[in-house]
Coordinates of C-alpha atoms in Angstrom, one line a residue:
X1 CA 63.3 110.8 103.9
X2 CA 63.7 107.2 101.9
X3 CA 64.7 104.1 103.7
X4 CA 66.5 102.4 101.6
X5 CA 68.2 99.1 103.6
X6 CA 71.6 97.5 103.3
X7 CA 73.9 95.2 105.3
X8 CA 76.3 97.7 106.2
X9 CA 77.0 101.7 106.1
X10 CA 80.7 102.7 105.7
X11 CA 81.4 106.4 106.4
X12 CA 84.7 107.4 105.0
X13 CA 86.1 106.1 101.1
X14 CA 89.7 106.5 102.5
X15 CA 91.9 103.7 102.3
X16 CA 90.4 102.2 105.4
X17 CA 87.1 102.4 104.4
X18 CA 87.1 101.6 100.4
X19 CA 89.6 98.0 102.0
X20 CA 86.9 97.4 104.6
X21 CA 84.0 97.6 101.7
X22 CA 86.2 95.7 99.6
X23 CA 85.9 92.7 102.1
X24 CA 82.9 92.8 103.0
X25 CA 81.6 93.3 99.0
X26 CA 83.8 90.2 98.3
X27 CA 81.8 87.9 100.9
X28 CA 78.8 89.3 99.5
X29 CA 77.7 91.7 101.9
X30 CA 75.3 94.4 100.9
X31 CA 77.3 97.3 102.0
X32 CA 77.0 101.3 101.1
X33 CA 80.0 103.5 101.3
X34 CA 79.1 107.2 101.9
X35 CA 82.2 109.9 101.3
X36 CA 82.1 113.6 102.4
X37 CA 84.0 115.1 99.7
X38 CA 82.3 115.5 96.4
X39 CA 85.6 114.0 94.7
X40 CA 89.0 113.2 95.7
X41 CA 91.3 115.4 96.4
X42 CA 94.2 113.9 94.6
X43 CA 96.4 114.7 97.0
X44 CA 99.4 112.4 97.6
X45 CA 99.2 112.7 101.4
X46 CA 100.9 109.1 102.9
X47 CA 103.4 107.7 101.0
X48 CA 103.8 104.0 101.2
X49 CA 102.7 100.5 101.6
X50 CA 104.8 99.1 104.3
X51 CA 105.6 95.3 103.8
X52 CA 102.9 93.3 105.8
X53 CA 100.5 95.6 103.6
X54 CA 101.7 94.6 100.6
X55 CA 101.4 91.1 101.8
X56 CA 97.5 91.7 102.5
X57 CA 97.1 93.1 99.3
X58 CA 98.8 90.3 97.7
X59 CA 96.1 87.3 99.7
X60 CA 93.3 89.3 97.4
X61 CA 95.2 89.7 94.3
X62 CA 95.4 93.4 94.5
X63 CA 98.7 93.8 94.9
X64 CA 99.5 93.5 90.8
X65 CA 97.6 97.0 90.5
X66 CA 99.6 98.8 93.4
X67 CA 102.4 97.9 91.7
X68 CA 101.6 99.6 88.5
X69 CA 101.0 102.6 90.2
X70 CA 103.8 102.8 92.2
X71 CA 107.0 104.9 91.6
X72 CA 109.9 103.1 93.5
X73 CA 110.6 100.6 95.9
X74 CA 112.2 101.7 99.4
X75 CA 114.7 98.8 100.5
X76 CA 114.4 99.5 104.5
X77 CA 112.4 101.6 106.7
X78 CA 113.2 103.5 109.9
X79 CA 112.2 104.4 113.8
X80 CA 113.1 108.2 114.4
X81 CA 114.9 108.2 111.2
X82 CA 117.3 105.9 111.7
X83 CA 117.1 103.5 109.2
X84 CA 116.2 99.6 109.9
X85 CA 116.7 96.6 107.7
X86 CA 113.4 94.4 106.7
X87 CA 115.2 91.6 105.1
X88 CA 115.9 89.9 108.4
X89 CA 112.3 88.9 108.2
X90 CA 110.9 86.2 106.4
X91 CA 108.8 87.8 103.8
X92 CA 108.4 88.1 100.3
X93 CA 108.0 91.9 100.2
X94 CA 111.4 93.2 102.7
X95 CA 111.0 96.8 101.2
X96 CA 108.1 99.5 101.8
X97 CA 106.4 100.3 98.0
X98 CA 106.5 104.4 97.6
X99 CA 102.9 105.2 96.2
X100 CA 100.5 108.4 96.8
X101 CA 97.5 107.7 99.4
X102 CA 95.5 108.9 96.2
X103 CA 96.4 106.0 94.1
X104 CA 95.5 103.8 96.5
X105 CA 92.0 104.8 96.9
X106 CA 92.0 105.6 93.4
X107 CA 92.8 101.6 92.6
X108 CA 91.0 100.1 95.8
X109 CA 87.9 102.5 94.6
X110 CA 88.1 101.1 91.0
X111 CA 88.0 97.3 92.5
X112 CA 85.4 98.2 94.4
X113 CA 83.4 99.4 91.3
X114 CA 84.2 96.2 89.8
X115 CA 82.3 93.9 92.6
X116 CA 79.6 96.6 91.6
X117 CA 79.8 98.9 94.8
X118 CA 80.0 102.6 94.0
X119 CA 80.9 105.2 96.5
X120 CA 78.0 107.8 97.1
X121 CA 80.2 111.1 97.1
X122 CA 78.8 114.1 98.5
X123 CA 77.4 112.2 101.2
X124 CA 78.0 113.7 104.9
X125 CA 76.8 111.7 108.1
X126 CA 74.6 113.8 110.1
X127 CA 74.1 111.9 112.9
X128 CA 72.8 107.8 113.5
X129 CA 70.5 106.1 116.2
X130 CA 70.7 102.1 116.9
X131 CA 68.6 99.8 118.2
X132 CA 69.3 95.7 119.0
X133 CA 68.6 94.7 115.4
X134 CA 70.1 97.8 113.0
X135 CA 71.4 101.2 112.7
X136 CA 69.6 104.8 111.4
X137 CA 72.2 106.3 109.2
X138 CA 71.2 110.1 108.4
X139 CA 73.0 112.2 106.0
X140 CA 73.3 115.0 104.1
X141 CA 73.5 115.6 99.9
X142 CA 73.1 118.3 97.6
X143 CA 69.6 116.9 97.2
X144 CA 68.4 116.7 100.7
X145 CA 68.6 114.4 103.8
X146 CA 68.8 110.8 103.7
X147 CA 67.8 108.3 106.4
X148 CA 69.9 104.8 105.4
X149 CA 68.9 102.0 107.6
X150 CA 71.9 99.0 108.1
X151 CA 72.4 96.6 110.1
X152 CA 76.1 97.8 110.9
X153 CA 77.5 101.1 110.7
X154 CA 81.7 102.0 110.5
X155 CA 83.4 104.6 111.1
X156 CA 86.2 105.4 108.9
X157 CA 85.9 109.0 108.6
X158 CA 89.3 110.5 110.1
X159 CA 90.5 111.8 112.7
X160 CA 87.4 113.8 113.0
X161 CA 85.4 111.2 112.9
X162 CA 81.4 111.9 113.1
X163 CA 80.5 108.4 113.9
X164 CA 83.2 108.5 117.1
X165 CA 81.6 111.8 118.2
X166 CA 78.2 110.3 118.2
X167 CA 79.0 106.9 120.0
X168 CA 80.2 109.3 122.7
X169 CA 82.8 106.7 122.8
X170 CA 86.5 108.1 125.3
X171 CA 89.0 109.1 122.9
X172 CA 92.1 109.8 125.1
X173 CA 95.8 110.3 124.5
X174 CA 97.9 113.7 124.8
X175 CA 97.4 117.0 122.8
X176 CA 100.5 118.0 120.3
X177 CA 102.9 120.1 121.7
X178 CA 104.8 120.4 118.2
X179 CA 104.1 120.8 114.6
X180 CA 105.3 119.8 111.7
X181 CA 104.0 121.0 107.7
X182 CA 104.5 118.2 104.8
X183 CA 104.1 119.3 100.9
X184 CA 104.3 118.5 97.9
X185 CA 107.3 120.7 95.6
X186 CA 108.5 120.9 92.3
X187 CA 111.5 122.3 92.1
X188 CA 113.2 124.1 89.4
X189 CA 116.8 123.5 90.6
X190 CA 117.0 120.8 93.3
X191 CA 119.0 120.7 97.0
X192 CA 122.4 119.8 96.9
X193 CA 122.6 116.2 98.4
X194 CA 119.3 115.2 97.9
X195 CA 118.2 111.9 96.7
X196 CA 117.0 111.3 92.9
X197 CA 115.0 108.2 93.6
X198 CA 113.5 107.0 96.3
X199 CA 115.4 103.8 97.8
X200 CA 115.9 104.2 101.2
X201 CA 115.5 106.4 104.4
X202 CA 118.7 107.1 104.3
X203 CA 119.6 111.0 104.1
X204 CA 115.7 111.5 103.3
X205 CA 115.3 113.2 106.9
X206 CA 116.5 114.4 110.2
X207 CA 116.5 116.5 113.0
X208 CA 118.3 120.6 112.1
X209 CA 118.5 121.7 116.0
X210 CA 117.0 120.2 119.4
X211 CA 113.4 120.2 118.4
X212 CA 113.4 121.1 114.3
X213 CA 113.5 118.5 111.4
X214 CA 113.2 118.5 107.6
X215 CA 113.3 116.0 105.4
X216 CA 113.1 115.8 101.3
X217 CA 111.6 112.5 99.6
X218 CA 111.7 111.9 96.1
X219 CA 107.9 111.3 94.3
X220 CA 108.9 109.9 90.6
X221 CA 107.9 112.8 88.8
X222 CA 111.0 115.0 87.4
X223 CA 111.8 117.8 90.3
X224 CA 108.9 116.9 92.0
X225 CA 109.7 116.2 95.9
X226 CA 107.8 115.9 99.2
X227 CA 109.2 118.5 102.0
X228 CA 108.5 117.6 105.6
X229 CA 109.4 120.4 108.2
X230 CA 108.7 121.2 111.6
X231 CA 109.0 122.1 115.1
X232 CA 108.3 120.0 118.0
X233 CA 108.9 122.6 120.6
X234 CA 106.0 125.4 119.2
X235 CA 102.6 124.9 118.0
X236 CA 100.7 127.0 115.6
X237 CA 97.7 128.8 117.2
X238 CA 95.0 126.9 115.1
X239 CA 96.7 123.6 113.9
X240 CA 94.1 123.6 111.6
X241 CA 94.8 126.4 109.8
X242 CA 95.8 126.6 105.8
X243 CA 99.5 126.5 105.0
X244 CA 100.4 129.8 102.7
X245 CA 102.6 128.8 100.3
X246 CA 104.9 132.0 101.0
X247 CA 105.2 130.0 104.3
X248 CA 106.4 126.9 102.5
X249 CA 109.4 128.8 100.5
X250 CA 110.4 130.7 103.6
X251 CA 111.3 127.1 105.1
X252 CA 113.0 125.8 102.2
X253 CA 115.1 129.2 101.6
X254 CA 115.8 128.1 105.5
X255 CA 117.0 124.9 105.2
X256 CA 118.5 124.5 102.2
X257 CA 119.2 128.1 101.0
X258 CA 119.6 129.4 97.9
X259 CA 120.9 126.2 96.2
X260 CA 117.0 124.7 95.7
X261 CA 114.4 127.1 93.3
X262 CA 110.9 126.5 93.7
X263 CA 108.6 126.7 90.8
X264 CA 105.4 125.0 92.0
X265 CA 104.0 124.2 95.9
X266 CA 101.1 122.1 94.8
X267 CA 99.2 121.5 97.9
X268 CA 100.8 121.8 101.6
X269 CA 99.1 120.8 105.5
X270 CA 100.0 120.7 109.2
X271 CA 100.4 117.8 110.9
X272 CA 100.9 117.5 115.0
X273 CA 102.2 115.3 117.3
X274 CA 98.6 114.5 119.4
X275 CA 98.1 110.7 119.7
X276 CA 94.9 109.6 120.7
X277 CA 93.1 105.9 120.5
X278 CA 89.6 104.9 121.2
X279 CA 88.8 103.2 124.3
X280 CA 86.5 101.2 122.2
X281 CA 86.3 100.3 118.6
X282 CA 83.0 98.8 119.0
X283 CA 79.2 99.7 120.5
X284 CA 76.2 97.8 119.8
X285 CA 76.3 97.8 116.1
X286 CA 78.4 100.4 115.7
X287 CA 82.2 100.1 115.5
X288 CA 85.2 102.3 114.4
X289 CA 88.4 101.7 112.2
X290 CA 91.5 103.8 111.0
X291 CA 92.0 107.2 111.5
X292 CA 88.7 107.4 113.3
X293 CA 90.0 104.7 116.2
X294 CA 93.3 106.1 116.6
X295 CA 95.7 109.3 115.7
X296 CA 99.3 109.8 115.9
X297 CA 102.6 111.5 114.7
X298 CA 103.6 109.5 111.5
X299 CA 106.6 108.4 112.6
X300 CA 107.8 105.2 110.9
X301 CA 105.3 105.3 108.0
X302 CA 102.6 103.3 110.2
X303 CA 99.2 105.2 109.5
X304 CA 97.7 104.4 106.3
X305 CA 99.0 100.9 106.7
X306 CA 97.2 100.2 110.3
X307 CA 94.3 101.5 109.0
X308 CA 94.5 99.5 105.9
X309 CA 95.1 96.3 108.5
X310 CA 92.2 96.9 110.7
X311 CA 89.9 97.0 108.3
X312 CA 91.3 93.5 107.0
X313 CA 90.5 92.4 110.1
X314 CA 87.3 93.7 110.5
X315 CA 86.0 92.6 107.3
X316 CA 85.5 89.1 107.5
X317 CA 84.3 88.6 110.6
X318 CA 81.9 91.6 110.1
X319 CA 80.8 89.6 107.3
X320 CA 80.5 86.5 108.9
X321 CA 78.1 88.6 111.5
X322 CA 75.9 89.4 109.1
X323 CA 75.5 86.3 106.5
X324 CA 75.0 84.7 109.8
X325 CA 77.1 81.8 110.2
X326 CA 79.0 83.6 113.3
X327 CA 77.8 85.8 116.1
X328 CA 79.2 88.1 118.5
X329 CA 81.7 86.6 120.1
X330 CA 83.6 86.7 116.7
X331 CA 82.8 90.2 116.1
X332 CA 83.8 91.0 119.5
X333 CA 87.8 90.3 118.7
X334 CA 88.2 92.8 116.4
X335 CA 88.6 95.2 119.0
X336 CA 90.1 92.4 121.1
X337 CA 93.1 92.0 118.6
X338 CA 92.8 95.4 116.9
X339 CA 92.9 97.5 120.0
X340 CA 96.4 96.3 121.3
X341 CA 97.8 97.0 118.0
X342 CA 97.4 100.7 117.7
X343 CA 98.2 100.7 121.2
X344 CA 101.9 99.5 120.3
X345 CA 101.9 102.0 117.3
X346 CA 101.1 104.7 119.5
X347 CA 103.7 103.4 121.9
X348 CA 106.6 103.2 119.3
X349 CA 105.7 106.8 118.2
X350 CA 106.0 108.0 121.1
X351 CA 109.8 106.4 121.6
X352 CA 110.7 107.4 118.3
X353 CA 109.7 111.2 119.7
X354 CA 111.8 110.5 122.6
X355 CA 114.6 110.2 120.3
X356 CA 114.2 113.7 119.3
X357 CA 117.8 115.4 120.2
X358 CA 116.6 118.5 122.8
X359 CA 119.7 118.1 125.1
X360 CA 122.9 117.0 125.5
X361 CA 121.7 114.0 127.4
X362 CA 119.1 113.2 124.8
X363 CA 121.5 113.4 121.2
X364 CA 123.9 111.0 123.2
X365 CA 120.9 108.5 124.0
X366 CA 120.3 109.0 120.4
X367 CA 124.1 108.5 119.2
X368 CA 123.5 105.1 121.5
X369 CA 120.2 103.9 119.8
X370 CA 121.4 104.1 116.3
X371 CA 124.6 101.9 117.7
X372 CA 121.9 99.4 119.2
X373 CA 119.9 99.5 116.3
X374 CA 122.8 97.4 114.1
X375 CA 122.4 94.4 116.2
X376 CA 120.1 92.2 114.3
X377 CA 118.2 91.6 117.1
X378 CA 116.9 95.0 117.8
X379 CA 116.8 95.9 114.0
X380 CA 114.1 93.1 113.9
X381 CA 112.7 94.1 116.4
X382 CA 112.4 97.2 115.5
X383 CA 111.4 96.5 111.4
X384 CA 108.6 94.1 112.9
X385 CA 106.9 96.7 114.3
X386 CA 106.8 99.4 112.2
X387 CA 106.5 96.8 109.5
X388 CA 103.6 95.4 110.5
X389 CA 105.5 92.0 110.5
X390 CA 105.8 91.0 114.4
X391 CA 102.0 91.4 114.8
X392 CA 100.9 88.0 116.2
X393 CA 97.4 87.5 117.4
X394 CA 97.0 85.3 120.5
X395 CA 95.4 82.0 120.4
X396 CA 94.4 79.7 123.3
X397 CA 95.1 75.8 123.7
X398 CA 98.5 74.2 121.9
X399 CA 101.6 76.2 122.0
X400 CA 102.3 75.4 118.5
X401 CA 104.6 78.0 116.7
X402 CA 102.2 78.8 113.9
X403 CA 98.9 79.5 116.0
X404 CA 98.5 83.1 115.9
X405 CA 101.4 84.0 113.2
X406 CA 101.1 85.7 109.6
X407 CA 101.4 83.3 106.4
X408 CA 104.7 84.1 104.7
X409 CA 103.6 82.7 101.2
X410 CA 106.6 80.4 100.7
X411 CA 106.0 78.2 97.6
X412 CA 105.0 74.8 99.1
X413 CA 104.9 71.4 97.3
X414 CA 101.9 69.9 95.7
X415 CA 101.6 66.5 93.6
X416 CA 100.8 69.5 90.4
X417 CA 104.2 71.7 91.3
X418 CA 105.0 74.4 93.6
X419 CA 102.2 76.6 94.8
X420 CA 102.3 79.8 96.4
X421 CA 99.6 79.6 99.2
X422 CA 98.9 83.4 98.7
X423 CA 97.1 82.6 95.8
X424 CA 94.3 80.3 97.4
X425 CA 92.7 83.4 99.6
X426 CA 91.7 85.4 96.2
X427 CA 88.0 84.5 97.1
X428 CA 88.0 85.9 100.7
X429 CA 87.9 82.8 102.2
X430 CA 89.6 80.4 105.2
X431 CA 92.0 78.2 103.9
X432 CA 93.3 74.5 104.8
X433 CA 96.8 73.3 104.2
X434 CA 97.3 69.9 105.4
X435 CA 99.2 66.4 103.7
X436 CA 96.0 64.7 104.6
X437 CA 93.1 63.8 102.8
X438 CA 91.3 63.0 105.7
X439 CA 91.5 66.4 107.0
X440 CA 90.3 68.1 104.2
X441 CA 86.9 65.6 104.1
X442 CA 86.5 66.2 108.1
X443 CA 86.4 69.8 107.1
X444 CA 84.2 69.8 104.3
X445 CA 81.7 67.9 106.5
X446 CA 82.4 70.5 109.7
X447 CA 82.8 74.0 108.2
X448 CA 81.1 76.8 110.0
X449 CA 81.8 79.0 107.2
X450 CA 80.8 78.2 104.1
X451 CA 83.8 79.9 102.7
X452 CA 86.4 77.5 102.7
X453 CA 89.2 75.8 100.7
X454 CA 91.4 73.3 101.2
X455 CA 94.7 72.5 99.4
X456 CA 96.9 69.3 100.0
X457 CA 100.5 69.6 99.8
X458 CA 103.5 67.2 100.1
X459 CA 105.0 69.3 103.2
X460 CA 103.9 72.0 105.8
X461 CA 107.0 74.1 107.2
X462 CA 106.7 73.1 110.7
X463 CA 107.2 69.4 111.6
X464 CA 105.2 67.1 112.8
X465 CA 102.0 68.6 111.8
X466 CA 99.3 67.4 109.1
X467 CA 97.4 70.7 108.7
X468 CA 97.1 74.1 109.3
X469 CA 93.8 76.3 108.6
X470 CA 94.0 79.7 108.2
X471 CA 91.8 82.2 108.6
X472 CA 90.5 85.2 105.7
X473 CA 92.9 87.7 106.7
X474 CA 95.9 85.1 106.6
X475 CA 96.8 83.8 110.3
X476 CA 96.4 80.5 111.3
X477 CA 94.0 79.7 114.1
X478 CA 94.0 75.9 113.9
X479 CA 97.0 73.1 113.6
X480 CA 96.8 69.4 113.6
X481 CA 99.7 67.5 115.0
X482 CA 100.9 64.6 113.0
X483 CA 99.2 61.7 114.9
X484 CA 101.8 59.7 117.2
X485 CA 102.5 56.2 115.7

């Protein structure tokens, strides 16, 4: 048994744990990330970064390298398959980018690499034991038992989470009462009325009687298709059970008969419709993000992407914890913004199951939604939440309209040229906008975190103000009014 010592233990190298180490290695945390599986799986699994994502990605310059391995772009999204628009909202990025869950801890993992973090694979959490000042991390290789001590431990390990179990921490919500199976085909001849490529959820999905649905999405690759099927009135015995590929053509000869040939099924899972979210997502020194904090049917495309968010809001103030230059009261509003989030994900998913045509009553409410849906208002509505666009974190004293909202990464002004504020949170760090140089020396000489840069422009978007600060993860938190004269 070696104790080895870091800052922080990260269980899980999913795409909410390798983005949370990401952070925290970028603010130069010590941090260890310790992955189950020997290697990755390489399976595709979720499907796309949804626009306020992208947007995150882009404040750390990793959004170049999603890109690259990306194989469309999807010009809308949808809430219970019925499409909505994103371009209503002022954003950069008004489309969700279609690439495999493995690519993006395939990139995220290579970054990581690059800051010179590795992920020990192979690695499964045991069990842990905290005191006030750090945690006992103990785990289990091919070469024995391990006993890691950190001073913060996170729980990004799924659904099934270890770390959750072990905190004891509630975990409730509702049991699935349906099923559904996704996989990954290559067909030899493909479905009449399918889609070639990938650009919108239009005609991708939908419901085949009062509680079945399929859908077919397009994956770049020649013949190559994801097929999502399911029932939402019957639920396998074990939903963990393996998926037989014999099962898998018998549901494609169903739905779309002998017009589709099959020549590959290369990997194929169950899915259900249990949601479930963590009462807390922190104890002690402790906490939990992703998968591991909250479940849910993946309606609207939300799950990879909240995870991916929480741990972008995790990550700095974790950091700031432990390089010491804030305490717990900042650590504390993770859960305190993070919580009510994927409580409104799992609220929306369950609407958009209420959608599900059983009944006469039900397929007309549905026949009414998709009317209301054209009104802009609810179609932004709508987008904003499964976007990940309307979130908007509450602050406390002026009412001013940007306290609390996203940065949309307009080009502003500056005496050099134009300037795309995205660029200027690369380093992890807050940043001040402001016309003033007297606001940038007051916050040179005040700065909790030493973190900080400060850009003057020639106008802010909102009038009457001088500056705006900002914090890591790209909302503002501070404004200064333009003094009256």
């Amino acid at each position: 048994m070696d104790n080895l010592g870091t800052d922080v233990v990260v269980a899980g190298a999913g795409p909410t744990g390798l983005m949370l180490a990401h952070e925290l290695a970028l603010a130069g945390v010590d941090v260890v990330v310790l992955e189950r599986l020997p290697e990755r799986t390489g399976l595709s699994k979720a499907l796309n970064l949804q626009p306020r994502t992208a947007e995150i990605l882009e404040l750390r310059g990793l959004l170049d390298g999603a890109e690259e391995r990306s194989f469309t772009t999807v010009q809308d999204g949808h809430f219970a398959m019925i499409p909505v628009d994103y371009h209503c909202w002022d954003t950069r990025f008004p489309f969700q980018m279609g690439i495999p869950q493995a690519q993006v801890e395939e990139y995220l993992e290579e970054r990581l690499a690059a800051q010179g973090t590795k992920v020990v694979r192979g690695a499964e959490v045991i069990d842990f034991v905290q005191d006030k000042d750090s945690v006992s991390v103990r785990y289990r290789t091919d070469g024995g038992e391990t006993r890691l001590r950190a001073k913060y431990l996170v729980g990004c390990d799924g659904s099934r989470s270890v770390v959750r179990k072990g905190l004891n921490v509630d975990f409730p919500g509702v049991d699935g009462q349906g099923f559904g199976v996704v996989a990954d085909v290559l067909f030899d001849k493909i479905p009449d009325g399918a889609q070639k490529q990938w650009r919108t959820m239009r005609n991708v999905g939908e419901p085949t009687g009062a509680t079945t649905f399929k859908g077919l999405i397009p994956l770049g690759e020649p013949g190559l298709y994801r097929f999502v099927y399911g029932d939402r009135a019957s639920r396998p015995k074990d939903i963990r059970s393996a998926v037989s590929h014999e099962e898998v053509r018998r549901a494609l000869l169903d739905s779309y008969g002998e017009t589709a040939t099959v020549s590959e099924i290369r990997w194929a899972s169950q899915f259900s419709d249990a949601a479930r979210q963590a009462k807390h997502y922190r104890v002690g020194r402790v906490l939990l993000a992703g998968d591991a904090a909250h479940i849910h049917f993946p309606a609207g495309g939300q799950g990879l992407n909240l995870g991916v968010q929480d741990a972008m809001n995790l990550g700095w103030k974790l950091a700031a914890n432990v390089r010491g230059w804030a305490g717990d009261d900042l650590l504390d509003t993770y859960e305190a913004e993070r919580h009510p989030v994927g409580a409104q994900v799992l609220h929306n998913v369950a609407a958009q199951l209420g959608l599900t045509p059983r009944s006469h009553e039900s397929r007309a409410l549905r026949a009414l939604f998709s009317d209301l849906v054209t009104l802009p208002e609810v179609n932004r509505q709508l987008g904003g939440m499964v976007s990940g666009l309307g979130i908007r974190y509450t602050t406390y004293g002026t009412s001013h309209p940007a306290l609390g909202s996203r940065l949309n990464d307009q080009e502003l002004a500056t005496e050099d040229g134009p300037l795309r504020p995205s660029t200027l949170f690369h380093d992890g760090g807050f940043v001040l906008l402001t016309t003033s140089p007297a606001h940038i020396d007051a916050a040179r000489a005040h700065a909790r975190s030493p973190r900080l840069t400060t850009q003057l422009v020639t106008t802010l978007p909102w009038p009457s103000t001088d500056a705006v600060l900002y914090r890591p993860d790209g909302y503002a938190n501070w404004v200064a009014p333009t003094p009256a004269r």
